[in-house]
PDB file of C-alpha atoms in Angstrom:
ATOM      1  CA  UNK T   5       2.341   4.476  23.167  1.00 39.00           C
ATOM      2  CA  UNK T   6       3.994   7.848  22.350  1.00 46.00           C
ATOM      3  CA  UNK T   7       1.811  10.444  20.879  1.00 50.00           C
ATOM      4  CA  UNK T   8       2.539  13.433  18.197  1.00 46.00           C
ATOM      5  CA  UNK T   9       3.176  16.598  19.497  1.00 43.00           C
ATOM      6  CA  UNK T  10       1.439  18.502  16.295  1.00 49.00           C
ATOM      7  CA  UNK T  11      -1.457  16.674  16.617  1.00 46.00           C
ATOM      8  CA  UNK T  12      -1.943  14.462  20.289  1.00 50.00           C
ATOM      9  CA  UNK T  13      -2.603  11.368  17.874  1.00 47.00           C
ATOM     10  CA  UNK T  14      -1.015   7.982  18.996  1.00 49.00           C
ATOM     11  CA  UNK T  15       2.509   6.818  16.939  1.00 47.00           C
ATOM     12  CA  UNK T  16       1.590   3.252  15.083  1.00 45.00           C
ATOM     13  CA  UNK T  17       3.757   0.976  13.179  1.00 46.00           C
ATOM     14  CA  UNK T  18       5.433   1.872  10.212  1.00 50.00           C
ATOM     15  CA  UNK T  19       4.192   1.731   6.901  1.00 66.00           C
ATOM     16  CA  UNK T  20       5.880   2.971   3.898  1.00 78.00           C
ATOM     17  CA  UNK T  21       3.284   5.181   1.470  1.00 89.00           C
ATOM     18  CA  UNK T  22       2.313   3.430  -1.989  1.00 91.00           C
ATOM     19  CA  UNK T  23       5.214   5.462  -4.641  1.00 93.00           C
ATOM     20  CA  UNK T  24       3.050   4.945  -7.159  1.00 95.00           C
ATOM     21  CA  UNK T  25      -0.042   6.783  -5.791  1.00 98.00           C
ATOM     22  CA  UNK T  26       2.091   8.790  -3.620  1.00 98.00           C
ATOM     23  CA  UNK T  27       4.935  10.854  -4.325  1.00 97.00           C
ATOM     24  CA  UNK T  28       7.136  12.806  -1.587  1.00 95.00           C
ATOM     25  CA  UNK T  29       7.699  16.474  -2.030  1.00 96.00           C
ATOM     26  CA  UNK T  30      10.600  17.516   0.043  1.00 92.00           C
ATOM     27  CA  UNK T  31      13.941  15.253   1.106  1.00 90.00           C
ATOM     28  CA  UNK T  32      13.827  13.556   4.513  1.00 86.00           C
ATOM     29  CA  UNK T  33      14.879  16.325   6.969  1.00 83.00           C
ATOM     30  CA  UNK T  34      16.794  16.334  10.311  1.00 87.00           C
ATOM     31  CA  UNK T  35      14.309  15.451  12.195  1.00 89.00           C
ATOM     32  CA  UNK T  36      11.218  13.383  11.626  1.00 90.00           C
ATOM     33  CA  UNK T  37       7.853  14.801  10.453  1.00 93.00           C
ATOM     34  CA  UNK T  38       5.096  14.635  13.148  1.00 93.00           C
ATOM     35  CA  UNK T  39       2.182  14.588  10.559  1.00 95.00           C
ATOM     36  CA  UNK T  40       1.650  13.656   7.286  1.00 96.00           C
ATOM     37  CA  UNK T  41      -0.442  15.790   4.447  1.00 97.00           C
ATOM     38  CA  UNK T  42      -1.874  14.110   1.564  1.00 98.00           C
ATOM     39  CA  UNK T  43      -2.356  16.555  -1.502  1.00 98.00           C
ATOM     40  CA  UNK T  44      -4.534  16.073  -4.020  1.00 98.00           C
ATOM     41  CA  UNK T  45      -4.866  18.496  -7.063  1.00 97.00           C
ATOM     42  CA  UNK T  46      -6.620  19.841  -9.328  1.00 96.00           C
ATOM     43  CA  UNK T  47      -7.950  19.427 -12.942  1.00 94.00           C
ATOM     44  CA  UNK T  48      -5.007  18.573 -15.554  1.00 92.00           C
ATOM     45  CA  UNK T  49      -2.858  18.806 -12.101  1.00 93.00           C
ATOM     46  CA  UNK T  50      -0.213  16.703 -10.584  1.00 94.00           C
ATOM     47  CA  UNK T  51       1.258  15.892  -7.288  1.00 96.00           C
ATOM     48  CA  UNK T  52       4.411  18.122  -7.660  1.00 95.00           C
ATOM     49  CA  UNK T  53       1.784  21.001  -7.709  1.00 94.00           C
ATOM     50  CA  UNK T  54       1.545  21.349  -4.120  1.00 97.00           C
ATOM     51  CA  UNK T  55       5.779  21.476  -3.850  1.00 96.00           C
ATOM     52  CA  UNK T  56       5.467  25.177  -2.639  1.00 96.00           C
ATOM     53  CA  UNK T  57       3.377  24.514   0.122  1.00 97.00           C
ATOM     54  CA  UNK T  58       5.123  21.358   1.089  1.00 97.00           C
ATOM     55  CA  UNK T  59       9.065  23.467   1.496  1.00 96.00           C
ATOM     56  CA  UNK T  60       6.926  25.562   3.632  1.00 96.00           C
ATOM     57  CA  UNK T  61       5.716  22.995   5.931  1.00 96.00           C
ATOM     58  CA  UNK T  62       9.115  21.183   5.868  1.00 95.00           C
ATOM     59  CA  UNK T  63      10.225  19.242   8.333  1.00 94.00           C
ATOM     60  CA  UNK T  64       7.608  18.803  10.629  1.00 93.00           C
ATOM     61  CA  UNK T  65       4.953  17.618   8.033  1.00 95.00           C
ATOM     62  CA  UNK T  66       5.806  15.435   5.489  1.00 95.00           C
ATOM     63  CA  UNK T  67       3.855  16.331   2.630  1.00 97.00           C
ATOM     64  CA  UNK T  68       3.110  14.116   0.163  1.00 97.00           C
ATOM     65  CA  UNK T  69       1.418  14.440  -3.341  1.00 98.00           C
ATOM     66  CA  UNK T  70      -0.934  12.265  -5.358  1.00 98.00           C
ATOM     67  CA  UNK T  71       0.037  11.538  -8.685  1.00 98.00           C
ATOM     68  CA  UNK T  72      -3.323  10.359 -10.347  1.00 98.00           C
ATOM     69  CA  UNK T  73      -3.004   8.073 -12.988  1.00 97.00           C
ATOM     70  CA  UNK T  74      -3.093   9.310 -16.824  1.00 95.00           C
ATOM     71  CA  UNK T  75      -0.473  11.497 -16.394  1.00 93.00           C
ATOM     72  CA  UNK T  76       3.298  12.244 -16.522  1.00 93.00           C
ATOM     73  CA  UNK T  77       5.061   9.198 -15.421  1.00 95.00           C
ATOM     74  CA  UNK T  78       1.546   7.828 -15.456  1.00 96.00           C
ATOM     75  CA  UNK T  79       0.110   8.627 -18.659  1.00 93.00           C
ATOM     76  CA  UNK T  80      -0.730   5.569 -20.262  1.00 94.00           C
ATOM     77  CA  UNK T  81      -2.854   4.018 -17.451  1.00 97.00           C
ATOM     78  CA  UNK T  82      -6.224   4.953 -17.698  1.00 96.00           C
ATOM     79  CA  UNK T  83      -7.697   7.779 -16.030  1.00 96.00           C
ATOM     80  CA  UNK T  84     -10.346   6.927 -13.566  1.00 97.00           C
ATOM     81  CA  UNK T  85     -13.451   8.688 -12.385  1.00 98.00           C
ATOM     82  CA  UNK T  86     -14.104  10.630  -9.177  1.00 98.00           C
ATOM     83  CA  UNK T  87     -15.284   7.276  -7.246  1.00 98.00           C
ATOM     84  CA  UNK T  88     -12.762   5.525  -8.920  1.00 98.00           C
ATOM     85  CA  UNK T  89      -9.867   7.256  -7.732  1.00 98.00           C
ATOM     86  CA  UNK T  90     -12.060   7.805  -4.065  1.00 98.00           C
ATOM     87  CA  UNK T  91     -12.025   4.108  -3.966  1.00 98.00           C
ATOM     88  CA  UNK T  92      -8.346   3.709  -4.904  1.00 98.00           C
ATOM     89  CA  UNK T  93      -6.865   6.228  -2.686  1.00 98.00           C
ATOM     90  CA  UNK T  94      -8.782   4.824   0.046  1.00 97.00           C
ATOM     91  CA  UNK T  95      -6.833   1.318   0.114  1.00 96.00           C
ATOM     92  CA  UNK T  96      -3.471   2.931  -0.314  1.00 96.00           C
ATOM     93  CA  UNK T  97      -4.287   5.416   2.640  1.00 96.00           C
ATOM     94  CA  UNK T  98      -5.743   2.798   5.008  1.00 94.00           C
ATOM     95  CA  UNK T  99      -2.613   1.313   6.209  1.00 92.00           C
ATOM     96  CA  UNK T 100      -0.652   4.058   7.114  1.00 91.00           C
ATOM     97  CA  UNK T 101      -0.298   4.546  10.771  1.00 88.00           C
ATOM     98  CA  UNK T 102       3.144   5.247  11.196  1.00 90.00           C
ATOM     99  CA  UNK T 103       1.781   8.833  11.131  1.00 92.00           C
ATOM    100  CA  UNK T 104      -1.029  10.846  11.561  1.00 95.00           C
ATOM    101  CA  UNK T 105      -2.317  12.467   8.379  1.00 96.00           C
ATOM    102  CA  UNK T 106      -4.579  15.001   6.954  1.00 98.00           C
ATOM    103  CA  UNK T 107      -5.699  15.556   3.873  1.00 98.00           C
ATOM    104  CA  UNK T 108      -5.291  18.993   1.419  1.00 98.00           C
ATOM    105  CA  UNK T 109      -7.506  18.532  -1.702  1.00 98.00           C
ATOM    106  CA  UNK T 110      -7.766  21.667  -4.350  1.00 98.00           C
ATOM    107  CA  UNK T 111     -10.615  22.483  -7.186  1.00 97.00           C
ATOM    108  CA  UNK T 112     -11.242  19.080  -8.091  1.00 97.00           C
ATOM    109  CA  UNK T 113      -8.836  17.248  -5.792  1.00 98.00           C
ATOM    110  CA  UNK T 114     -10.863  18.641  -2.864  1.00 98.00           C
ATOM    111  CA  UNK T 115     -13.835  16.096  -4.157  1.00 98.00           C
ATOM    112  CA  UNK T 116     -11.287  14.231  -4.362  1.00 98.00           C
ATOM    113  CA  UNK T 117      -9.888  14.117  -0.839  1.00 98.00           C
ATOM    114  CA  UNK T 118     -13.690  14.542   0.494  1.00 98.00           C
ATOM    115  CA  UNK T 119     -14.730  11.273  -1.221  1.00 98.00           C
ATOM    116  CA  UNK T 120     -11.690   9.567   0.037  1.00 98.00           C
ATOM    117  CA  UNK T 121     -12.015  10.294   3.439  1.00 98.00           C
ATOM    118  CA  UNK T 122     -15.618   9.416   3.372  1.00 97.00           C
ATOM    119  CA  UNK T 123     -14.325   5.939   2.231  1.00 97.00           C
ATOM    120  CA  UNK T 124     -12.165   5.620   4.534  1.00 96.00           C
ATOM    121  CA  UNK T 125     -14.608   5.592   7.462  1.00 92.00           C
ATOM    122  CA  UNK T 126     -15.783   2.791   6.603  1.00 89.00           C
ATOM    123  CA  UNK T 127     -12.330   1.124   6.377  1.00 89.00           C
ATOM    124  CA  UNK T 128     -10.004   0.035   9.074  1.00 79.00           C
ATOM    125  CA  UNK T 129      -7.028   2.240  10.241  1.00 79.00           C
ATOM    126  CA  UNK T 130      -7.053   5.643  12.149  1.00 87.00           C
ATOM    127  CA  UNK T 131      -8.333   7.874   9.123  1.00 92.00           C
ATOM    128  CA  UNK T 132      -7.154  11.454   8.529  1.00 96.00           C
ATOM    129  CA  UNK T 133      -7.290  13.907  11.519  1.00 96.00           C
ATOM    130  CA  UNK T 134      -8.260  16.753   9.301  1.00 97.00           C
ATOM    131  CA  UNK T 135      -9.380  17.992   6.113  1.00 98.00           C
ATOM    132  CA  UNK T 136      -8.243  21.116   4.059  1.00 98.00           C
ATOM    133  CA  UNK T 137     -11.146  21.797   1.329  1.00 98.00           C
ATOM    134  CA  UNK T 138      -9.652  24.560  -1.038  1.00 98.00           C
ATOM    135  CA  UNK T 139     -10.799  26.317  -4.126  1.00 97.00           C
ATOM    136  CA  UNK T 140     -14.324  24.377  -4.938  1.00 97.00           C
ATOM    137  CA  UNK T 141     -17.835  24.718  -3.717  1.00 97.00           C
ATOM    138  CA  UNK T 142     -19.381  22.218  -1.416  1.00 98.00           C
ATOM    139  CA  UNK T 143     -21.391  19.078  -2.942  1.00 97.00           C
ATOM    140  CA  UNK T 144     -24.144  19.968  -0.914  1.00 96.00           C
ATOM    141  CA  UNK T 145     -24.473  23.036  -3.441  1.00 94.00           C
ATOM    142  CA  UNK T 146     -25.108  21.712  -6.237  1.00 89.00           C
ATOM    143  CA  UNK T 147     -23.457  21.305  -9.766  1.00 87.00           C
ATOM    144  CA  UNK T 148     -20.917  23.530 -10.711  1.00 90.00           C
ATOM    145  CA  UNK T 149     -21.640  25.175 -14.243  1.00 90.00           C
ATOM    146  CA  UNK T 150     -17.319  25.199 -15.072  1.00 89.00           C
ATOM    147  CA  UNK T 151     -17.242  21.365 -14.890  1.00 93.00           C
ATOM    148  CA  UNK T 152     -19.304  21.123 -17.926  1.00 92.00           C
ATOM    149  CA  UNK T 153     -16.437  22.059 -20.201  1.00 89.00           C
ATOM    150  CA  UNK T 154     -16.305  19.164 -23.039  1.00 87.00           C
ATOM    151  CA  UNK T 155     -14.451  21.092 -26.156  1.00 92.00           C
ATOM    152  CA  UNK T 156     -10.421  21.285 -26.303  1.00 90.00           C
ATOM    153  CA  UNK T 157     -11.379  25.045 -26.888  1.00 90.00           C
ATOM    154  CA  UNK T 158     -12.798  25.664 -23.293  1.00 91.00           C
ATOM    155  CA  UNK T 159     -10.418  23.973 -21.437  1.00 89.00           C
ATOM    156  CA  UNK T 160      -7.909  25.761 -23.186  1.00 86.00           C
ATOM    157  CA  UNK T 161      -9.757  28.834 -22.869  1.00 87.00           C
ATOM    158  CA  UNK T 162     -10.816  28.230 -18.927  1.00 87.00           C
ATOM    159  CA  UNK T 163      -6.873  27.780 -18.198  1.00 84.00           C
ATOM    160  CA  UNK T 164      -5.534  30.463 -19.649  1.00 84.00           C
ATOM    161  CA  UNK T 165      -8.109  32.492 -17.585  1.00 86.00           C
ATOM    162  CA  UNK T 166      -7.723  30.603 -14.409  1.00 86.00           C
ATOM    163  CA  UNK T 167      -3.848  30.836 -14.757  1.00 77.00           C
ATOM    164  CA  UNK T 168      -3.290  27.146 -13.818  1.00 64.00           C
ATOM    165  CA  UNK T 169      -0.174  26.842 -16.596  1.00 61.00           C
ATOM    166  CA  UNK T 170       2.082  29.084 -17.936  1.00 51.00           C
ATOM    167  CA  UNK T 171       1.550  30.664 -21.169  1.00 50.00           C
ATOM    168  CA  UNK T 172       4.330  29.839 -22.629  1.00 51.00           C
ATOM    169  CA  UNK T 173       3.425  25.914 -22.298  1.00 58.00           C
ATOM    170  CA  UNK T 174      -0.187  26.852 -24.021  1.00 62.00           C
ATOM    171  CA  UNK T 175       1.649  28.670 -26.768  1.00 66.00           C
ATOM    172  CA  UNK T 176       3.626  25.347 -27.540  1.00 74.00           C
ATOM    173  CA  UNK T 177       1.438  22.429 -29.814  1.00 70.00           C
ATOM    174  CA  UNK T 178       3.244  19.819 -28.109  1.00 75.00           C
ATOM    175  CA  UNK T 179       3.658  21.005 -25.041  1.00 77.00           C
ATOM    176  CA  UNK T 180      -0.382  21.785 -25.021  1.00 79.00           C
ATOM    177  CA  UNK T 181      -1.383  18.022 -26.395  1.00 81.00           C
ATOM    178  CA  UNK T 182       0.611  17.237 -22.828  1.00 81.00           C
ATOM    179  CA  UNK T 183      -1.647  18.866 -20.636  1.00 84.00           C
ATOM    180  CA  UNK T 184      -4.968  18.253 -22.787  1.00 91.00           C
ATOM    181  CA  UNK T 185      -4.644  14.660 -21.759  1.00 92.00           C
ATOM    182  CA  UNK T 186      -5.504  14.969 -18.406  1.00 93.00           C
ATOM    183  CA  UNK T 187      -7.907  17.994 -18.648  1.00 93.00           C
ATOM    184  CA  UNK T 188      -9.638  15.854 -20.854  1.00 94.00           C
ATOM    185  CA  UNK T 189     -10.084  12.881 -18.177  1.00 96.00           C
ATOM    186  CA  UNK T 190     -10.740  15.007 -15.395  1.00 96.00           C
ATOM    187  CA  UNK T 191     -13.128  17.107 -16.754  1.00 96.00           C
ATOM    188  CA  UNK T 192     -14.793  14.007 -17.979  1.00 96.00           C
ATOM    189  CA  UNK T 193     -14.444  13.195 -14.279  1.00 97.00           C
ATOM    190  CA  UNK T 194     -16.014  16.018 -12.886  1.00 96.00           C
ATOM    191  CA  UNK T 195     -18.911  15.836 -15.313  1.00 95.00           C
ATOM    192  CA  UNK T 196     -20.083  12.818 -14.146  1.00 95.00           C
ATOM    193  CA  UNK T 197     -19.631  13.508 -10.809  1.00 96.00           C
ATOM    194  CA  UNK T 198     -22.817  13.799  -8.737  1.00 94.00           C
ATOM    195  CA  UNK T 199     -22.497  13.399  -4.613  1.00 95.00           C
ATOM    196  CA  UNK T 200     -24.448  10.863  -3.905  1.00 92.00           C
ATOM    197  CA  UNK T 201     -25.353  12.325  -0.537  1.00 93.00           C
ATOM    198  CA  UNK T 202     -24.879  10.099   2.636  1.00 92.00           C
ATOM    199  CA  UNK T 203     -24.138  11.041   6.715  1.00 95.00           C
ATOM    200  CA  UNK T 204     -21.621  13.879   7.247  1.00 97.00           C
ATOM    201  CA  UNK T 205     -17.855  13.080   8.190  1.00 97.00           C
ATOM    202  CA  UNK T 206     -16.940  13.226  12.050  1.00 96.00           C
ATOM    203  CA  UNK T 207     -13.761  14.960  10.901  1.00 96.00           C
ATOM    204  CA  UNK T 208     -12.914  19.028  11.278  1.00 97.00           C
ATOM    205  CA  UNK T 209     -12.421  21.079   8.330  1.00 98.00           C
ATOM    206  CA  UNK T 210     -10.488  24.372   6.744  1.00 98.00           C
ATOM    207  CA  UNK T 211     -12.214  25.431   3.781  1.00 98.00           C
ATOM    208  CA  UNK T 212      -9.822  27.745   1.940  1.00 98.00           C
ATOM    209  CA  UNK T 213     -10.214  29.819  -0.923  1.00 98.00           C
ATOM    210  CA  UNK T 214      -9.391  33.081  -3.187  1.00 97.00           C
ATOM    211  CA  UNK T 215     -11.419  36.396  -2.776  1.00 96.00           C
ATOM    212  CA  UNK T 216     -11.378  36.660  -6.571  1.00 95.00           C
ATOM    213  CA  UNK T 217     -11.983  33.235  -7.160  1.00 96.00           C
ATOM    214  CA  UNK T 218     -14.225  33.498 -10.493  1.00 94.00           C
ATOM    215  CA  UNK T 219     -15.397  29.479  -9.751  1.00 94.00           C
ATOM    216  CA  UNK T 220     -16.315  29.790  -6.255  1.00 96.00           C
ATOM    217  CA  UNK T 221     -18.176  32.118  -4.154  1.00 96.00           C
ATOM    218  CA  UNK T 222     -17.175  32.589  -0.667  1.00 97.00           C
ATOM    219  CA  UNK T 223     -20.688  31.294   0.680  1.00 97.00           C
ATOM    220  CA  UNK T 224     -20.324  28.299  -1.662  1.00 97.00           C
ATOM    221  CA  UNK T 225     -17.197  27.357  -0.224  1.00 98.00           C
ATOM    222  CA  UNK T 226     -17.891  27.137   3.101  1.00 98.00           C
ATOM    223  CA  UNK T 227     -21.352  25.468   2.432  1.00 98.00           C
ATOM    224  CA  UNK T 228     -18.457  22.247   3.189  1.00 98.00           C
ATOM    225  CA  UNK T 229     -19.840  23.030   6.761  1.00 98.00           C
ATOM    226  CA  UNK T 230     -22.584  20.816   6.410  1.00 97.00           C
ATOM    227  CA  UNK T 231     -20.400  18.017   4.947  1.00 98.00           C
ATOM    228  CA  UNK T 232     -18.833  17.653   8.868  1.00 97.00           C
ATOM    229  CA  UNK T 233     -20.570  17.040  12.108  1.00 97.00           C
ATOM    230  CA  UNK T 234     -17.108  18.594  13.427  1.00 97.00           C
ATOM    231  CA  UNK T 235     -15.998  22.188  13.669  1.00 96.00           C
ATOM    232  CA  UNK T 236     -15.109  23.914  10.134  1.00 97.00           C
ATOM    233  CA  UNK T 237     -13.183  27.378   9.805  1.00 97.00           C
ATOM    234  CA  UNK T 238     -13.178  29.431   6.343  1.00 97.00           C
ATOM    235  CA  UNK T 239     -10.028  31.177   5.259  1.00 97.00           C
ATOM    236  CA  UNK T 240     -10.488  33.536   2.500  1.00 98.00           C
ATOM    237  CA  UNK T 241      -6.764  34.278   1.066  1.00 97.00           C
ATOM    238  CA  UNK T 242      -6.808  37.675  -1.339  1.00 97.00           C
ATOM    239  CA  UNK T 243      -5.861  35.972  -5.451  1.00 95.00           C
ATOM    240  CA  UNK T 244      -7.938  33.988  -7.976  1.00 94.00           C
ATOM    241  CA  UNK T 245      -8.740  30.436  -7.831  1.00 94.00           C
ATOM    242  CA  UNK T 246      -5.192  29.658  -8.076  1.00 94.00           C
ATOM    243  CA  UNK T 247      -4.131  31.701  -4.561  1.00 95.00           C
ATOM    244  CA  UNK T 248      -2.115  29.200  -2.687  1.00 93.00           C
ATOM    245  CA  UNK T 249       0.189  29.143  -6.154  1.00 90.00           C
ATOM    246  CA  UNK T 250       1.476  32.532  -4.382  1.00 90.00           C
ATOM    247  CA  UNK T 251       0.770  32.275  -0.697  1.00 94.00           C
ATOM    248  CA  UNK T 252       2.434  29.164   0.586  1.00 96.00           C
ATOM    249  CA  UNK T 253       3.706  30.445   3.370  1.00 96.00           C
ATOM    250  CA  UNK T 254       0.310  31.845   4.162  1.00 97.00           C
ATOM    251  CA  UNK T 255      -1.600  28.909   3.320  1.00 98.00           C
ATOM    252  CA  UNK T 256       0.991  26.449   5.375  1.00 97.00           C
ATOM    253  CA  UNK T 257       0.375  28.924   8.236  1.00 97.00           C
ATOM    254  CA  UNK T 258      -3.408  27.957   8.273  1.00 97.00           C
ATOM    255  CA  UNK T 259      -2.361  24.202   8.060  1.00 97.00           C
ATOM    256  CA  UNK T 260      -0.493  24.161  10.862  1.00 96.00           C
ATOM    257  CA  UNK T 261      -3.270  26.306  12.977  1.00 95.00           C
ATOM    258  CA  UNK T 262      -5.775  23.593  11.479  1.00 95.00           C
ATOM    259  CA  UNK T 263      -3.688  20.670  12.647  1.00 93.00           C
ATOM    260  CA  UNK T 264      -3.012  22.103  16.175  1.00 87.00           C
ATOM    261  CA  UNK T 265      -6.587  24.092  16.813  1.00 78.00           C
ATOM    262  CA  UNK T 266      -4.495  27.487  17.393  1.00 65.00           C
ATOM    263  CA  UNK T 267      -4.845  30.717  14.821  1.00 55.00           C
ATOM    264  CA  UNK T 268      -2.357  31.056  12.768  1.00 53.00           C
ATOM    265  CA  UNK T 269      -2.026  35.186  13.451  1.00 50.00           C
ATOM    266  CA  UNK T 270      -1.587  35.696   9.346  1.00 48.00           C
ATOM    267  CA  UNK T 271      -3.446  39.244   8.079  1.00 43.00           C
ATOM    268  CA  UNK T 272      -3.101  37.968   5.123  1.00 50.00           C
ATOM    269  CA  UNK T 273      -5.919  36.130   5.144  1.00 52.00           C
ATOM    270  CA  UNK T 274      -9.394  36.658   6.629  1.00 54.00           C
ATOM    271  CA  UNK T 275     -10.890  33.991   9.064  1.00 50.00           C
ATOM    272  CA  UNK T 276     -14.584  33.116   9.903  1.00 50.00           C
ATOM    273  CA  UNK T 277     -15.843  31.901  12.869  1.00 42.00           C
ATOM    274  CA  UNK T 278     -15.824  27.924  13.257  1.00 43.00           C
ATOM    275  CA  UNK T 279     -19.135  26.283  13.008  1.00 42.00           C
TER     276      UNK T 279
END
């Protein structure tokens, strides 16, 4: 059985990815992707989010982003909770072993992505040969004060500071009532999210976050150490908690390095030691 050259993992048979949970981000290139990335974003987020980063991985990872339901073309199925989507995500990801794949999960989508994979464990299929953890503070710390947002006020109010969506779509009534609808069900998601604790994943890790990040503290971030028996590395990109909006190519640089266990020789960011 041939093997990947990105990542040394074993070629299976083909399976195409679920369009309704998963949505492609780039065309089909020249050549076929090696590995597969699975991006899951954040609060009021959806999968086209993570298109940046995806044109600069292009063509040797396909990139692929989640489109939860309760919004866009999915807006009137009902939202589901942090398990709920966990438990989804897992079946659709399960059979996919025409590629290797990792997972990319940011602010809430990296509970996301962390509660999938530990799902998946326990599932049959090859799993994902990595995780990327950016822009939210491990379970293991604790609850997060910003996921208690309930009024239409503070989300509106958290955004506009966070700079998640442009202010001229927050200036708009109708074009705000569109994005309250999913802040609405994922912040309701992330306030009744509590990790239920459990064994750590076997699977290595790149936390990633902002050095201005005003939700997460460096040392919070890569408390997703103890979440992995494997080795985890910390990236700390300079921006807010929305960095990776203007460092794709920076950001796809540490992807790579995670998927291949090489540094990615980027000053734009500033690695710790793995663990």
């Amino acid at each position: 059985m041939s093997a990947h050259p990105l990542t040394g993992a074993p070629a299976g048979a083909a399976k195409a990815p679920d369009a309704t949970w998963l949505r492609r981000l780039t065309p089909p290139g020249p050549t076929a992707p090696e590995v597969r990335l699975i991006c899951f974003p954040h609060a009021g987020g959806a999968a086209g989010a993570f298109t940046p980063l995806a044109r600069a991985l292009a063509p040797r990872v396909d990139a692929l982003g989640v489109q939860y339901p309760g919004r866009q073309d999915r807006r009137r199925e009902p939202a589901l909770d942090i398990p709920g989507l966990a438990d989804r995500l897992a079946e659709v990801l399960a059979p996919l072993t025409d590629l290797p794949y990792a997972l990319f999960g940011h602010s809430m989508g990296a509970l996301v992505a962390f509660e999938t994979a530990d799902r998946l464990r326990r599932l049959t299929g090859p799993g994902p040969v990595h995780l990327f953890l950016s822009g939210r503070s491990a379970p293991v710390v604790g609850p997060v004060p910003s996921d208690r947002l309930d009024s239409d006020a503070d989300l509106l109010a958290r955004i506009r500071e966070l700079g998640g969506t442009s202010g001229l779509v927050l200036d708009d009534p109708e074009l705000t009532e569109l994005v309250l609808g999913p802040l609405r069900a994922d912040y309701r998601a992330l306030r009744g999210y509590t990790w239920p604790g459990g064994p750590p994943l076997d699977r290595p890790c790149t936390v990633l976050t902002g050095d201005a990040d005003p939700l997460v503290r460096v040392t919070d971030a890569a408390a997703w150490a103890r979440h992995t028996t494997a080795p985890t590395e910390v990236r700390v990109f300079p921006g807010g908690h929305f960095y990776l909006a203007d460092r794709a190519a920076d950001v796809a640089r540490a992807v790579t390095a995670g998927l291949t266990g090489t540094s990615p020789s980027n000053p734009a960011d500033r690695t710790r030691p793995r663990t």
